[in-house]
Amino acid sequence: MSDVQDLMSSLPDDKIDMIAATSVLQQQAGDIRQNKPNWSSYKQSQMISQEDYACVSSLDKDKKSQAQYLQENPGQCAKTFLNLLSHVSKDQTIQYILVMIDDLLQEDRTRVQLFHDFANKRKESVWAPFLNLLNRQDGFIVNMASRVVGKLACWGQELMPKSDLHFYLQWLKDQLTVANNEYIQSVARCLQMMLRVDEYRFAFVTVDGISTLISILSSRVNFQVQYQLVFCLWVLTFNPLLAEKMNKFNVIPILADILSDSAKEKVTRIILAVFRNMIEKPEDAQVAKEHCIAMVQCKVMKQLQILEQRRFDDEDISADLEFLIEKLQNSVHDLSSFDEYATEIKSARLEWSPVHKSAKFWRENAQRLNEKNYELLRILVHLLETSKDPLVLSVASYDIGEYVRHYPRGKHVIEQLGGKQLVMQLLGHDDPNVRYEALLAVQKLMVHNWEYLGKQLEKESEKTPQSGAAISGKA
């Protein structure tokens, strides 16, 4: 993974959009910098020591004075800041201290090591003072503390311990789902930082992070947050295992929708980069092929061809377009009708594509719906239960009817999976097309039963005369 880390660390900050000055947090930080605390009053009231007063006063000057003081007193900086955070309770002062720490780290990433070294020397946790601040009521304090935690976790030589990491990632994930969170860009920025570190990626998956990103992306969010969350998906896909699993979270359909609606070049660029990784990074060629087919199914090819007609200044977009068009075209050539069908079912976006109405397809492939422990049938039944889309319900009902018609034990399988009951419930659906397809499917389920019964009666009638003749012969 070292090449991935090199790539990540070489990205310019404007490209990853880590420090957009327009975020609410940055605007408030600008105001807070103008209100210096009266450090001498803290010293006079003995709330801080002479040593801490000397340090914070020296650091709270111009950058040249700061740099000189840090060079001469490298160990004192972390000690003073952590002392201040534990001794000062006033929100306004805590805000100012956090801005000072963040500015110092932003100016020189190696300074995070000052905090790590100090904590290690004291055998204390460098994380606890900042993670505790996440429980405060003040939104600025909480989010600036989170920003500092992200930098300590990503820019130092030491990884965040598992329990603290789980707590922090869970907190970030929860903050993303807070309604009308004015700090959502800052939360997303912390995630952008964290997920560049491979060791933190699986921890994010364990707190159900990918599902949360997809859920937010499928709702209406502004393009900046859209970009940031897709960026998070992009960095996750640098891990080959995660690139393989990604579409289990329905990433391709959701990103395909955003791509078709997006007017912002940076959103387009990052989605194309995710798609490329989902084809390029998986070590299993079959998974890469399935991702290609899923993209074709979600009309990505059409969108790529539209984008190809536009002029982009960004060379990455042109290179990714060329790569994706070639891969998707190749996958279409190799595509069997069953591959196409399976991909459509897995995408959960059913429509009246030609395979559904092809008698030849059902004759040749009905039995294949039993593969992988009835995987495709289970998806169809799940869609009957959960989908609100009349088109999806209509097509799923039709497919279940065709499966039953072409596979001798189909009725029994569908009953076992709970599909018969669900189809019958759709007979009362509001949409006339759904009612019609459900009725046809129920008829096929019943006719199948009659045919089976008829065959049994035929067998019985064949046996009866023979036994009768035998009895009369003996008589």
Short mmCIF file of C-alpha atoms in Angstrom, two decimals:
data_model
loop_
_atom_site.label_atom_id
_atom_site.label_comp_id
_atom_site.label_asym_id
_atom_site.label_seq_id
_atom_site.Cartn_x
_atom_site.Cartn_y
_atom_site.Cartn_z
CA MET A 1 0.00 0.00 0.00
CA SER A 2 2.99 2.34 0.21
CA ASP A 3 2.47 3.58 -3.34
CA VAL A 4 -1.09 4.51 -2.44
CA GLN A 5 0.11 6.42 0.62
CA ASP A 6 2.68 8.23 -1.52
CA LEU A 7 -0.02 9.19 -3.98
CA MET A 8 -2.26 10.46 -1.20
CA SER A 9 0.42 12.50 0.52
CA SER A 10 1.47 14.09 -2.76
CA LEU A 11 -2.02 15.42 -3.52
CA PRO A 12 -2.15 19.20 -3.24
CA ASP A 13 -4.51 20.48 -0.58
CA ASP A 14 -6.67 22.36 -3.05
CA LYS A 15 -7.30 19.07 -4.84
CA ILE A 16 -8.53 17.29 -1.74
CA ASP A 17 -10.32 20.40 -0.55
CA MET A 18 -9.22 20.01 3.05
CA ILE A 19 -9.11 23.68 4.02
CA ALA A 20 -11.84 25.48 2.13
CA ALA A 21 -11.97 28.93 3.72
CA THR A 22 -15.70 29.17 3.14
CA SER A 23 -16.67 26.54 5.74
CA VAL A 24 -18.58 27.72 8.81
CA LEU A 25 -15.77 26.50 11.07
CA GLN A 26 -13.15 28.54 9.20
CA GLN A 27 -15.30 31.67 9.21
CA GLN A 28 -15.82 31.39 12.97
CA ALA A 29 -12.11 30.66 13.54
CA GLY A 30 -11.32 33.94 11.77
CA ASP A 31 -13.56 35.83 14.22
CA ILE A 32 -12.13 33.99 17.24
CA ARG A 33 -8.53 34.93 16.28
CA GLN A 34 -9.50 38.58 16.71
CA ASN A 35 -10.44 38.09 20.38
CA LYS A 36 -7.27 37.27 22.29
CA PRO A 37 -7.79 36.14 25.87
CA ASN A 38 -6.18 38.18 28.62
CA TRP A 39 -3.51 35.64 29.55
CA SER A 40 -2.06 37.86 32.31
CA SER A 41 -5.39 37.81 34.18
CA TYR A 42 -5.30 33.98 34.11
CA LYS A 43 -1.79 34.12 35.57
CA GLN A 44 -2.73 36.69 38.23
CA SER A 45 -5.68 34.58 39.37
CA GLN A 46 -3.27 31.60 39.48
CA MET A 47 -5.37 29.62 37.01
CA ILE A 48 -2.25 29.03 34.92
CA SER A 49 1.41 28.79 35.94
CA GLN A 50 4.15 31.29 35.12
CA GLU A 51 5.69 28.68 32.80
CA ASP A 52 2.44 28.19 30.86
CA TYR A 53 1.85 31.94 30.76
CA ALA A 54 5.31 32.52 29.24
CA CYS A 55 4.72 29.82 26.65
CA VAL A 56 1.23 30.81 25.53
CA SER A 57 2.18 34.52 25.43
CA SER A 58 5.15 33.73 23.19
CA LEU A 59 3.06 31.51 20.88
CA ASP A 60 0.27 34.08 20.71
CA LYS A 61 2.41 36.46 18.67
CA ASP A 62 3.49 36.70 15.04
CA LYS A 63 4.64 33.58 13.16
CA LYS A 64 8.33 34.50 13.40
CA SER A 65 8.18 34.73 17.21
CA GLN A 66 6.20 31.47 17.34
CA ALA A 67 8.75 29.61 15.23
CA GLN A 68 11.65 30.94 17.31
CA TYR A 69 9.99 29.96 20.59
CA LEU A 70 9.14 26.45 19.30
CA GLN A 71 12.72 25.94 18.14
CA GLU A 72 14.06 26.88 21.55
CA ASN A 73 11.34 25.17 23.66
CA PRO A 74 9.97 22.25 21.61
CA GLY A 75 8.73 20.25 24.61
CA GLN A 76 6.91 23.10 26.35
CA CYS A 77 4.30 23.77 23.62
CA ALA A 78 2.29 20.51 24.02
CA LYS A 79 2.64 20.64 27.82
CA THR A 80 1.22 24.17 28.03
CA PHE A 81 -1.67 23.57 25.63
CA LEU A 82 -2.74 20.36 27.39
CA ASN A 83 -2.44 22.14 30.79
CA LEU A 84 -4.59 25.00 29.53
CA LEU A 85 -7.28 22.64 28.19
CA SER A 86 -7.48 20.91 31.59
CA HIS A 87 -7.49 24.12 33.70
CA VAL A 88 -9.60 26.55 31.66
CA SER A 89 -13.36 26.09 31.45
CA LYS A 90 -14.59 29.24 29.67
CA ASP A 91 -15.87 28.38 26.17
CA GLN A 92 -14.41 31.48 24.55
CA THR A 93 -10.89 30.70 25.82
CA ILE A 94 -11.13 27.00 24.90
CA GLN A 95 -12.15 28.08 21.39
CA TYR A 96 -9.09 30.32 21.14
CA ILE A 97 -6.70 27.62 22.42
CA LEU A 98 -8.04 25.10 19.88
CA VAL A 99 -7.61 27.61 17.04
CA MET A 100 -4.01 28.23 18.18
CA ILE A 101 -3.27 24.49 18.21
CA ASP A 102 -4.92 23.95 14.84
CA ASP A 103 -3.02 26.86 13.27
CA LEU A 104 0.31 25.61 14.61
CA LEU A 105 -0.32 22.11 13.21
CA GLN A 106 -1.64 23.42 9.89
CA GLU A 107 1.50 25.49 9.43
CA ASP A 108 3.85 22.55 10.05
CA ARG A 109 2.53 18.98 10.15
CA THR A 110 5.60 17.65 11.96
CA ARG A 111 4.48 19.56 15.06
CA VAL A 112 1.92 16.84 15.83
CA GLN A 113 4.89 14.81 17.04
CA LEU A 114 5.43 17.36 19.84
CA PHE A 115 2.07 16.26 21.30
CA HIS A 116 2.74 12.55 20.79
CA ASP A 117 6.21 12.77 22.33
CA PHE A 118 4.95 14.70 25.35
CA ALA A 119 2.11 12.23 26.00
CA ASN A 120 4.42 9.23 25.61
CA LYS A 121 6.95 10.76 27.98
CA ARG A 122 4.22 11.26 30.58
CA LYS A 123 2.64 7.85 29.75
CA GLU A 124 -0.65 9.69 29.15
CA SER A 125 -3.14 9.60 26.29
CA VAL A 126 -2.71 12.37 23.76
CA TRP A 127 -6.26 11.66 22.53
CA ALA A 128 -8.28 11.90 25.75
CA PRO A 129 -8.12 15.70 26.27
CA PHE A 130 -9.43 16.33 22.75
CA LEU A 131 -11.92 13.44 22.57
CA ASN A 132 -13.43 14.63 25.87
CA LEU A 133 -14.14 17.98 24.21
CA LEU A 134 -16.44 16.18 21.72
CA ASN A 135 -18.96 15.98 24.57
CA ARG A 136 -19.17 19.79 24.97
CA GLN A 137 -22.27 21.71 23.95
CA ASP A 138 -20.49 24.39 21.94
CA GLY A 139 -20.52 23.44 18.23
CA PHE A 140 -17.28 25.25 17.41
CA ILE A 141 -15.33 23.62 20.26
CA VAL A 142 -16.59 20.18 19.33
CA ASN A 143 -15.71 20.48 15.65
CA MET A 144 -12.37 22.22 16.12
CA ALA A 145 -11.38 19.52 18.64
CA SER A 146 -12.39 16.93 16.05
CA ARG A 147 -10.20 18.65 13.46
CA VAL A 148 -7.20 18.54 15.83
CA VAL A 149 -7.84 14.83 16.57
CA GLY A 150 -7.86 14.12 12.82
CA LYS A 151 -4.48 15.81 12.39
CA LEU A 152 -2.95 14.01 15.37
CA ALA A 153 -4.26 10.71 13.97
CA CYS A 154 -3.07 11.24 10.40
CA TRP A 155 0.06 13.39 10.50
CA GLY A 156 1.98 11.70 13.32
CA GLN A 157 4.04 8.52 13.38
CA GLU A 158 1.64 6.77 15.74
CA LEU A 159 -1.75 5.31 14.84
CA MET A 160 -4.82 5.99 16.92
CA PRO A 161 -5.59 3.14 19.39
CA LYS A 162 -8.55 0.96 18.42
CA SER A 163 -10.99 2.00 21.15
CA ASP A 164 -10.35 5.74 20.59
CA LEU A 165 -10.49 5.22 16.82
CA HIS A 166 -13.85 3.43 17.03
CA PHE A 167 -15.25 6.19 19.26
CA TYR A 168 -14.00 8.96 16.96
CA LEU A 169 -15.20 7.35 13.70
CA GLN A 170 -18.58 6.57 15.24
CA TRP A 171 -18.81 10.21 16.34
CA LEU A 172 -17.94 11.47 12.84
CA LYS A 173 -20.47 9.11 11.27
CA ASP A 174 -23.20 10.23 13.68
CA GLN A 175 -22.43 13.91 13.02
CA LEU A 176 -22.94 13.35 9.29
CA THR A 177 -26.51 12.27 9.98
CA VAL A 178 -27.42 15.18 12.29
CA ALA A 179 -30.21 17.14 10.58
CA ASN A 180 -29.13 20.55 9.26
CA ASN A 181 -25.65 20.25 10.79
CA GLU A 182 -23.97 23.56 9.92
CA TYR A 183 -20.56 21.91 10.47
CA ILE A 184 -21.13 19.01 8.04
CA GLN A 185 -18.31 20.20 5.72
CA SER A 186 -15.87 20.16 8.65
CA VAL A 187 -17.01 16.67 9.69
CA ALA A 188 -16.59 15.43 6.12
CA ARG A 189 -13.13 17.02 5.96
CA CYS A 190 -12.03 15.07 9.03
CA LEU A 191 -13.22 11.88 7.34
CA GLN A 192 -11.35 12.80 4.16
CA MET A 193 -8.20 12.98 6.25
CA MET A 194 -8.80 9.81 8.26
CA LEU A 195 -9.65 7.57 5.30
CA ARG A 196 -6.40 8.39 3.54
CA VAL A 197 -4.79 6.13 6.15
CA ASP A 198 -5.32 2.49 5.16
CA GLU A 199 -5.30 1.24 8.76
CA TYR A 200 -8.35 3.40 9.53
CA ARG A 201 -10.45 2.28 6.55
CA PHE A 202 -11.69 -1.07 7.85
CA ALA A 203 -12.50 0.52 11.22
CA PHE A 204 -14.78 2.92 9.34
CA VAL A 205 -16.50 -0.01 7.61
CA THR A 206 -17.12 -1.71 10.99
CA VAL A 207 -19.09 1.32 12.23
CA ASP A 208 -21.26 0.97 9.09
CA GLY A 209 -19.63 4.03 7.59
CA ILE A 210 -20.06 3.20 3.89
CA SER A 211 -23.82 2.68 4.26
CA THR A 212 -24.04 6.08 5.96
CA LEU A 213 -22.12 7.82 3.14
CA ILE A 214 -24.37 6.20 0.53
CA SER A 215 -27.53 7.05 2.46
CA ILE A 216 -26.54 10.74 2.62
CA LEU A 217 -25.46 10.80 -1.04
CA SER A 218 -28.81 9.34 -2.10
CA SER A 219 -30.58 12.28 -0.43
CA ARG A 220 -30.26 15.85 -1.65
CA VAL A 221 -27.02 17.45 -0.40
CA ASN A 222 -25.12 20.41 -1.80
CA PHE A 223 -22.36 19.76 -4.32
CA GLN A 224 -19.56 20.57 -1.84
CA VAL A 225 -20.70 17.86 0.62
CA GLN A 226 -21.38 15.57 -2.36
CA TYR A 227 -17.80 16.02 -3.50
CA GLN A 228 -16.37 15.42 -0.03
CA LEU A 229 -18.34 12.23 0.62
CA VAL A 230 -17.54 10.79 -2.83
CA PHE A 231 -13.90 11.64 -2.07
CA CYS A 232 -14.23 9.44 1.04
CA LEU A 233 -15.50 6.58 -1.15
CA TRP A 234 -12.60 7.18 -3.55
CA VAL A 235 -9.90 6.86 -0.90
CA LEU A 236 -11.61 3.71 0.45
CA THR A 237 -11.37 2.10 -3.00
CA PHE A 238 -7.57 2.26 -2.91
CA ASN A 239 -7.81 -0.80 -0.69
CA PRO A 240 -8.34 -3.77 -3.06
CA LEU A 241 -10.62 -5.64 -0.63
CA LEU A 242 -12.83 -2.61 -0.13
CA ALA A 243 -12.86 -1.91 -3.88
CA GLU A 244 -14.25 -5.45 -4.33
CA LYS A 245 -16.97 -5.06 -1.69
CA MET A 246 -17.98 -1.50 -2.54
CA ASN A 247 -20.94 -2.24 -4.82
CA LYS A 248 -22.55 -4.43 -2.19
CA PHE A 249 -23.50 -1.04 -0.73
CA ASN A 250 -25.13 0.03 -4.04
CA VAL A 251 -22.38 2.57 -4.72
CA ILE A 252 -22.53 2.32 -8.54
CA PRO A 253 -26.28 3.12 -8.96
CA ILE A 254 -26.10 6.06 -6.54
CA LEU A 255 -22.95 7.56 -8.12
CA ALA A 256 -24.37 6.96 -11.62
CA ASP A 257 -27.38 9.10 -10.68
CA ILE A 258 -25.18 11.88 -9.27
CA LEU A 259 -22.97 11.76 -12.38
CA SER A 260 -25.95 12.25 -14.69
CA ASP A 261 -27.21 15.24 -12.65
CA SER A 262 -23.90 16.87 -11.72
CA ALA A 263 -22.98 20.24 -13.17
CA LYS A 264 -19.75 20.58 -11.17
CA GLU A 265 -16.51 19.40 -12.76
CA LYS A 266 -14.91 18.38 -9.46
CA VAL A 267 -17.86 16.12 -8.62
CA THR A 268 -17.65 14.54 -12.08
CA ARG A 269 -13.90 14.05 -11.69
CA ILE A 270 -14.11 12.31 -8.32
CA ILE A 271 -16.94 9.97 -9.41
CA LEU A 272 -14.98 8.90 -12.49
CA ALA A 273 -11.99 8.26 -10.22
CA VAL A 274 -14.13 6.02 -7.95
CA PHE A 275 -15.43 4.07 -10.96
CA ARG A 276 -11.90 3.61 -12.27
CA ASN A 277 -10.67 2.27 -8.92
CA MET A 278 -13.62 -0.12 -8.72
CA ILE A 279 -12.45 -1.68 -12.00
CA GLU A 280 -8.70 -1.31 -11.55
CA LYS A 281 -8.14 -2.15 -7.86
CA PRO A 282 -10.00 -5.45 -7.24
CA GLU A 283 -7.67 -8.43 -7.46
CA ASP A 284 -10.56 -10.69 -8.54
CA ALA A 285 -11.10 -10.15 -12.29
CA GLN A 286 -14.69 -11.43 -12.03
CA VAL A 287 -15.55 -8.68 -9.54
CA ALA A 288 -14.06 -6.04 -11.85
CA LYS A 289 -16.18 -7.47 -14.67
CA GLU A 290 -19.32 -7.36 -12.51
CA HIS A 291 -18.60 -3.72 -11.69
CA CYS A 292 -18.29 -2.93 -15.41
CA ILE A 293 -21.61 -4.64 -16.14
CA ALA A 294 -23.25 -2.79 -13.23
CA MET A 295 -22.04 0.51 -14.70
CA VAL A 296 -23.44 -0.41 -18.11
CA GLN A 297 -26.72 -1.38 -16.45
CA CYS A 298 -26.90 1.99 -14.68
CA LYS A 299 -26.49 3.88 -17.98
CA VAL A 300 -22.96 5.09 -17.13
CA MET A 301 -21.79 4.38 -20.69
CA LYS A 302 -24.24 6.88 -22.12
CA GLN A 303 -23.08 9.49 -19.62
CA LEU A 304 -19.41 8.84 -20.45
CA GLN A 305 -20.11 9.39 -24.13
CA ILE A 306 -21.80 12.71 -23.35
CA LEU A 307 -18.83 13.76 -21.18
CA GLU A 308 -16.43 12.73 -23.93
CA GLN A 309 -17.87 15.48 -26.13
CA ARG A 310 -16.98 18.15 -23.57
CA ARG A 311 -13.60 19.82 -23.17
CA PHE A 312 -11.94 19.39 -19.78
CA ASP A 313 -8.85 21.24 -18.57
CA ASP A 314 -8.22 18.44 -16.08
CA GLU A 315 -6.12 15.68 -17.66
CA ASP A 316 -7.29 13.18 -15.01
CA ILE A 317 -10.86 13.43 -16.30
CA SER A 318 -9.83 12.76 -19.90
CA ALA A 319 -7.63 9.79 -18.88
CA ASP A 320 -10.36 8.28 -16.68
CA LEU A 321 -12.98 8.76 -19.41
CA GLU A 322 -10.80 6.95 -21.92
CA PHE A 323 -10.11 4.11 -19.48
CA LEU A 324 -13.77 3.66 -18.48
CA ILE A 325 -15.15 3.79 -22.02
CA GLU A 326 -12.71 1.12 -23.17
CA LYS A 327 -13.43 -1.17 -20.18
CA LEU A 328 -17.21 -0.80 -20.42
CA GLN A 329 -17.24 -1.41 -24.18
CA ASN A 330 -15.18 -4.59 -23.70
CA SER A 331 -17.53 -5.81 -21.00
CA VAL A 332 -20.56 -5.29 -23.26
CA HIS A 333 -18.97 -7.47 -25.95
CA ASP A 334 -18.43 -10.29 -23.43
CA LEU A 335 -21.84 -9.92 -21.82
CA SER A 336 -24.18 -12.91 -21.79
CA SER A 337 -27.89 -12.32 -21.37
CA PHE A 338 -27.76 -13.97 -17.94
CA ASP A 339 -24.88 -11.69 -16.81
CA GLU A 340 -26.98 -8.73 -17.90
CA TYR A 341 -30.05 -10.05 -16.08
CA ALA A 342 -28.13 -10.86 -12.86
CA THR A 343 -26.55 -7.40 -12.80
CA GLU A 344 -29.92 -5.71 -13.25
CA ILE A 345 -31.44 -7.70 -10.38
CA LYS A 346 -28.48 -6.94 -8.08
CA SER A 347 -28.74 -3.24 -8.92
CA ALA A 348 -32.39 -3.36 -7.67
CA ARG A 349 -33.29 -1.11 -10.61
CA LEU A 350 -35.60 -3.34 -12.59
CA GLU A 351 -37.06 -2.21 -15.90
CA TRP A 352 -38.54 -3.92 -18.95
CA SER A 353 -35.20 -4.75 -20.55
CA PRO A 354 -35.44 -7.36 -23.37
CA VAL A 355 -34.36 -10.38 -21.28
CA HIS A 356 -37.49 -10.30 -19.10
CA LYS A 357 -39.87 -10.93 -22.00
CA SER A 358 -37.64 -13.42 -23.83
CA ALA A 359 -39.09 -16.95 -23.67
CA LYS A 360 -35.74 -18.28 -24.91
CA PHE A 361 -33.98 -16.59 -21.97
CA TRP A 362 -36.30 -18.19 -19.42
CA ARG A 363 -36.13 -21.65 -21.04
CA GLU A 364 -32.33 -21.57 -20.90
CA ASN A 365 -31.79 -19.75 -17.61
CA ALA A 366 -34.71 -20.28 -15.20
CA GLN A 367 -32.80 -22.96 -13.32
CA ARG A 368 -29.80 -20.63 -12.93
CA LEU A 369 -31.83 -18.48 -10.55
CA ASN A 370 -31.22 -21.28 -8.04
CA GLU A 371 -27.46 -20.61 -8.04
CA LYS A 372 -25.62 -19.30 -4.95
CA ASN A 373 -28.42 -20.45 -2.65
CA TYR A 374 -31.17 -18.73 -4.70
CA GLU A 375 -29.36 -15.37 -4.52
CA LEU A 376 -31.28 -13.69 -7.37
CA LEU A 377 -34.66 -15.07 -6.25
CA ARG A 378 -34.03 -13.80 -2.73
CA ILE A 379 -33.32 -10.34 -4.15
CA LEU A 380 -36.55 -10.44 -6.21
CA VAL A 381 -38.57 -11.47 -3.14
CA HIS A 382 -36.88 -8.75 -1.07
CA LEU A 383 -37.82 -6.17 -3.73
CA LEU A 384 -41.46 -7.34 -3.64
CA GLU A 385 -41.39 -6.71 0.10
CA THR A 386 -39.51 -3.40 0.25
CA SER A 387 -39.73 -1.52 -3.06
CA LYS A 388 -42.13 1.39 -3.47
CA ASP A 389 -41.50 1.68 -7.21
CA PRO A 390 -44.43 0.30 -9.28
CA LEU A 391 -42.09 -0.54 -12.19
CA VAL A 392 -39.80 -2.61 -9.94
CA LEU A 393 -42.79 -4.40 -8.40
CA SER A 394 -44.28 -5.14 -11.83
CA VAL A 395 -41.06 -6.58 -13.29
CA ALA A 396 -40.26 -8.59 -10.14
CA SER A 397 -43.76 -10.12 -10.15
CA TYR A 398 -43.42 -11.02 -13.83
CA ASP A 399 -40.01 -12.63 -13.29
CA ILE A 400 -41.26 -14.77 -10.43
CA GLY A 401 -44.14 -15.94 -12.62
CA GLU A 402 -41.75 -16.85 -15.45
CA TYR A 403 -39.41 -18.68 -13.08
CA VAL A 404 -42.31 -20.76 -11.79
CA ARG A 405 -43.52 -21.46 -15.35
CA HIS A 406 -40.12 -22.68 -16.57
CA TYR A 407 -38.71 -24.45 -13.50
CA PRO A 408 -40.65 -27.56 -12.36
CA ARG A 409 -40.03 -27.05 -8.63
CA GLY A 410 -40.39 -23.28 -8.88
CA LYS A 411 -43.66 -23.01 -6.96
CA HIS A 412 -42.20 -24.85 -3.97
CA VAL A 413 -39.04 -22.66 -3.99
CA ILE A 414 -41.03 -19.42 -4.20
CA GLU A 415 -43.31 -20.52 -1.37
CA GLN A 416 -40.30 -21.38 0.80
CA LEU A 417 -38.80 -17.92 0.16
CA GLY A 418 -42.09 -16.20 1.05
CA GLY A 419 -42.66 -14.91 -2.49
CA LYS A 420 -46.16 -16.33 -3.08
CA GLN A 421 -47.65 -14.43 -0.16
CA LEU A 422 -46.00 -11.17 -1.27
CA VAL A 423 -47.25 -11.51 -4.86
CA MET A 424 -50.79 -12.15 -3.60
CA GLN A 425 -50.61 -9.02 -1.43
CA LEU A 426 -49.83 -6.99 -4.57
CA LEU A 427 -53.24 -7.93 -6.01
CA GLY A 428 -54.53 -5.02 -3.91
CA HIS A 429 -51.83 -2.52 -4.97
CA ASP A 430 -52.82 1.02 -5.99
CA ASP A 431 -51.04 0.81 -9.34
CA PRO A 432 -53.00 -1.04 -12.08
CA ASN A 433 -49.82 -2.33 -13.77
CA VAL A 434 -48.63 -3.88 -10.51
CA ARG A 435 -52.04 -5.49 -9.96
CA TYR A 436 -52.00 -6.88 -13.52
CA GLU A 437 -48.50 -8.41 -13.25
CA ALA A 438 -49.27 -9.78 -9.78
CA LEU A 439 -52.44 -11.41 -11.12
CA LEU A 440 -50.51 -13.04 -14.00
CA ALA A 441 -47.87 -14.30 -11.55
CA VAL A 442 -50.53 -15.75 -9.22
CA GLN A 443 -52.17 -17.47 -12.21
CA LYS A 444 -48.82 -19.02 -13.18
CA LEU A 445 -48.33 -20.21 -9.60
CA MET A 446 -51.81 -21.80 -9.64
CA VAL A 447 -51.62 -23.21 -13.19
CA HIS A 448 -48.32 -24.80 -12.29
CA ASN A 449 -50.13 -26.49 -9.44
CA TRP A 450 -52.96 -27.67 -11.69
CA GLU A 451 -50.53 -29.09 -14.25
CA TYR A 452 -48.77 -30.98 -11.48
CA LEU A 453 -52.12 -32.24 -10.15
CA GLY A 454 -53.19 -33.23 -13.66
CA LYS A 455 -50.03 -35.28 -14.15
CA GLN A 456 -50.59 -37.02 -10.80
CA LEU A 457 -54.19 -37.88 -11.81
CA GLU A 458 -52.98 -39.24 -15.13
CA LYS A 459 -50.51 -41.50 -13.34
CA GLU A 460 -53.22 -42.69 -10.96
CA SER A 461 -55.65 -43.42 -13.84
CA GLU A 462 -52.94 -45.39 -15.65
CA LYS A 463 -52.42 -47.54 -12.56
CA THR A 464 -56.10 -48.12 -11.78
CA PRO A 465 -57.18 -50.24 -14.83
CA GLN A 466 -54.11 -52.48 -14.46
CA SER A 467 -54.84 -53.21 -10.83
CA GLY A 468 -58.50 -53.69 -11.63
CA ALA A 469 -57.69 -56.19 -14.40
CA ALA A 470 -55.43 -58.09 -12.07
CA ILE A 471 -58.10 -58.34 -9.41
CA SER A 472 -60.80 -59.46 -11.87
CA GLY A 473 -58.37 -62.04 -13.33
CA LYS A 474 -57.91 -63.63 -9.92
CA ALA A 475 -61.64 -63.68 -9.34
#
